[in-house]
Short mmCIF file of C-alpha atoms in Angstrom, two decimals:
data_model
loop_
_atom_site.label_atom_id
_atom_site.label_comp_id
_atom_site.label_asym_id
_atom_site.label_seq_id
_atom_site.Cartn_x
_atom_site.Cartn_y
_atom_site.Cartn_z
CA GLU F 1 87.70 88.91 125.31
CA VAL F 2 87.62 86.01 123.08
CA GLU F 3 85.88 87.60 120.57
CA ALA F 4 88.58 90.08 119.80
CA ALA F 5 91.10 87.21 120.06
CA LEU F 6 89.72 86.32 116.97
CA ILE F 7 88.68 88.76 115.28
CA ASP F 8 92.58 89.61 116.02
CA ALA F 9 93.89 86.49 114.97
CA ILE F 10 91.71 86.31 111.38
CA GLY F 11 92.17 89.23 110.54
CA LEU F 12 89.94 92.71 110.35
CA LYS F 13 90.29 93.15 107.44
CA ASN F 14 89.32 89.25 106.90
CA LEU F 15 85.45 89.55 108.40
CA THR F 16 82.40 91.82 108.25
CA ASN F 17 83.24 93.25 111.40
CA ALA F 18 83.27 97.41 112.22
CA LYS F 19 85.35 97.26 115.13
CA ARG F 20 87.84 94.57 117.15
CA GLY F 21 84.60 93.82 120.12
CA HIS F 22 84.96 93.68 123.39
CA GLY F 23 87.93 93.78 125.60
CA ILE F 24 90.68 94.65 122.30
CA GLU F 25 93.10 95.80 125.46
CA ARG F 26 94.13 92.31 126.22
CA GLY F 27 93.38 90.79 122.42
CA ARG F 28 96.55 90.93 120.92
CA MET F 29 99.91 93.56 119.87
CA THR F 30 102.05 94.14 117.99
CA LEU F 31 105.27 95.28 119.89
CA SER F 32 104.69 98.91 118.77
CA GLU F 33 100.99 98.86 120.73
CA VAL F 34 102.82 97.36 123.62
CA GLU F 35 105.08 100.30 123.22
CA ARG F 36 101.94 102.41 122.65
CA LEU F 37 99.94 101.69 125.63
CA HIS F 38 102.47 101.12 128.47
CA GLY F 39 105.17 103.54 127.15
CA ALA F 40 104.24 106.68 126.12
CA GLN F 41 105.94 110.11 127.68
CA PRO F 42 103.02 111.80 128.93
CA VAL F 43 102.23 115.70 128.33
CA VAL F 44 99.96 117.87 129.82
CA VAL F 45 97.68 119.60 127.48
CA THR F 46 98.74 122.96 129.10
CA GLU F 47 102.55 122.53 127.61
CA ILE F 48 101.39 122.06 124.04
CA PRO F 49 101.65 125.63 122.84
CA ASP F 50 99.82 125.05 118.85
CA PRO F 51 95.89 125.62 118.86
CA CYS F 52 95.23 122.00 117.93
CA MET F 53 92.42 119.28 116.83
CA VAL F 54 92.78 115.89 118.30
CA PHE F 55 90.92 112.78 116.70
CA PHE F 56 89.13 110.23 119.34
CA ILE F 57 89.50 107.03 116.70
CA HIS F 58 89.57 104.73 119.22
CA ASN F 59 86.29 102.42 117.46
CA SER F 60 87.56 103.05 114.12
CA TYR F 61 91.45 102.18 114.98
CA THR F 62 93.12 98.60 114.77
CA PRO F 63 96.78 97.83 114.53
CA THR F 64 96.52 96.76 111.12
CA GLN F 65 95.57 99.79 109.06
CA THR F 66 97.25 101.71 106.07
CA GLU F 67 98.32 104.77 106.13
CA MET F 68 95.18 105.60 104.22
CA GLU F 69 92.66 104.25 106.17
CA ILE F 70 94.14 106.17 109.64
CA TYR F 71 94.29 109.38 108.08
CA ASP F 72 90.44 108.50 106.92
CA SER F 73 89.68 107.35 110.27
CA VAL F 74 91.24 110.81 111.57
CA ARG F 75 90.04 114.07 108.96
CA GLN F 76 86.56 112.02 108.52
CA TRP F 77 82.93 112.31 108.93
CA TRP F 78 82.36 115.13 112.16
CA HIS F 79 79.80 116.74 112.92
CA GLN F 80 79.33 120.68 115.21
CA VAL F 81 83.29 121.29 113.24
CA SER F 82 82.33 125.63 113.33
CA GLU F 83 81.95 127.21 109.82
CA LYS F 84 84.67 129.40 111.48
CA ASN F 85 86.96 127.10 112.34
CA ARG F 86 86.15 125.43 108.43
CA THR F 87 86.92 128.90 106.96
CA GLU F 88 89.53 130.49 108.94
CA LEU F 89 91.34 127.27 109.18
CA THR F 90 92.58 128.41 112.89
CA TYR F 91 93.53 124.69 113.80
CA ARG F 92 95.77 124.40 111.42
CA ILE F 93 97.18 120.77 114.30
CA ALA F 94 94.82 117.46 113.77
CA LEU F 95 96.21 114.83 116.44
CA GLY F 96 94.93 110.82 115.99
CA VAL F 97 94.73 109.91 119.73
CA VAL F 98 93.99 106.30 120.75
CA ASP F 99 94.21 105.38 124.70
CA SER F 100 95.00 109.11 125.20
CA VAL F 101 97.76 108.06 123.03
CA VAL F 102 98.76 110.63 119.93
CA ILE F 103 99.19 108.27 116.57
CA ARG F 104 99.29 110.82 114.00
CA ALA F 105 99.80 113.67 113.35
CA TYR F 106 98.39 115.89 109.92
CA THR F 107 98.58 119.14 108.39
CA ILE F 108 94.68 120.39 108.04
CA GLU F 109 94.92 122.53 104.75
CA GLY F 110 90.69 122.48 103.89
CA TRP F 111 87.66 121.24 105.29
CA PHE F 112 84.97 119.53 102.79
CA ARG F 113 81.22 118.62 103.20
CA ALA F 114 81.76 114.70 103.83
CA GLY F 115 81.65 112.16 101.29
CA THR F 116 83.31 114.04 98.81
CA THR F 117 86.97 113.85 99.18
CA MET F 118 89.07 111.19 98.01
CA SER F 119 89.37 107.92 100.65
CA SER F 120 89.62 104.64 101.60
CA ARG F 121 86.30 104.86 103.35
CA VAL F 122 82.55 105.01 101.37
CA TYR F 123 80.13 107.76 103.27
CA THR F 124 76.84 106.23 103.76
CA ASP F 125 75.29 108.70 106.15
CA GLY F 126 74.08 111.45 103.62
CA ARG F 127 73.33 114.45 106.13
CA LEU F 128 75.03 117.05 105.27
CA ASP F 129 76.13 118.02 108.56
CA LYS F 130 79.41 116.57 108.49
CA TRP F 131 83.07 117.12 107.55
CA GLU F 132 86.25 116.32 106.86
CA PHE F 133 89.21 117.41 105.97
CA VAL F 134 91.95 117.03 103.93
CA GLY F 135 95.87 117.71 104.59
CA GLN F 136 99.15 115.52 105.31
CA LYS F 137 101.01 113.69 107.45
CA ILE F 138 103.65 115.87 109.96
CA ASP F 139 106.37 112.46 110.52
CA ASP F 140 108.80 114.20 112.88
CA TYR F 141 105.50 116.60 114.94
CA PRO F 142 107.09 116.73 118.80
CA LEU F 143 103.65 115.12 120.23
CA VAL F 144 103.17 111.71 118.12
CA GLY F 145 104.50 108.88 120.34
CA ARG F 146 103.35 110.90 123.26
CA ARG F 147 100.35 110.52 126.20
CA LEU F 148 97.85 113.23 126.68
CA LEU F 149 97.55 114.23 130.52
CA THR F 150 94.69 116.62 131.19
CA ALA F 151 95.67 119.95 134.45
CA GLU F 152 95.14 117.05 136.49
CA GLY F 153 97.73 114.90 135.58
CA LYS F 154 94.57 112.07 133.76
CA PRO F 155 94.49 110.29 130.45
CA LEU F 156 92.79 113.39 128.58
CA PRO F 157 89.37 111.42 127.95
CA GLY F 158 87.51 111.35 124.37
CA MET F 159 84.94 113.55 123.35
CA GLN F 160 81.58 112.45 122.80
CA LYS F 161 81.10 114.23 119.80
CA GLY F 162 84.86 112.31 118.92
CA TYR F 163 87.12 115.72 118.95
CA THR F 164 87.74 118.58 120.57
CA TYR F 165 89.96 121.44 120.89
CA LEU F 166 93.30 122.14 122.18
CA ARG F 167 93.85 125.96 122.71
CA GLU F 168 96.68 128.00 121.98
CA ASN F 169 99.05 126.94 125.86
CA GLY F 170 96.39 124.07 125.39
CA GLN F 171 93.09 125.23 126.44
CA GLN F 172 90.73 122.45 126.19
CA SER F 173 87.80 123.35 124.62
CA ASP F 174 84.93 121.38 122.58
CA SER F 175 82.77 123.39 120.74
CA VAL F 176 85.10 127.04 119.33
#
């Protein structure tokens, strides 16, 4: 908790830390972060009509990131994205999610090998089985600011590989 508070006070950009630390839910928060965590209106994923890819970016997100840094956190370096989804673009909406709340929505216009598009980050992994998409921010997407809940009414859990698919009418799948 002390580490998270000090990192928040100094600013992640002024440190070499890759993450904000443990216990970040008790660190310094902006009003928008408090509203996001405690004021987000819930929506059950089965009520979502559009097929979406949900990207869980809680490990790379900080409230001090620029729009480009958030965009890059949502779109980059995902493994096991099926060839069908990359080529047919079945899922054209990407949701960036932190603590089960949608913080950004983007279109998915195309998929590329990781590290091959312009970015605010440097891809050093070198693996050829990771992917990134390019797209546009959707400012008025109705799910931005909403808390995603499972059919059982629980917050949508992050997936081990960092993303999941919501098919039409919100059916969740970790592989399609």
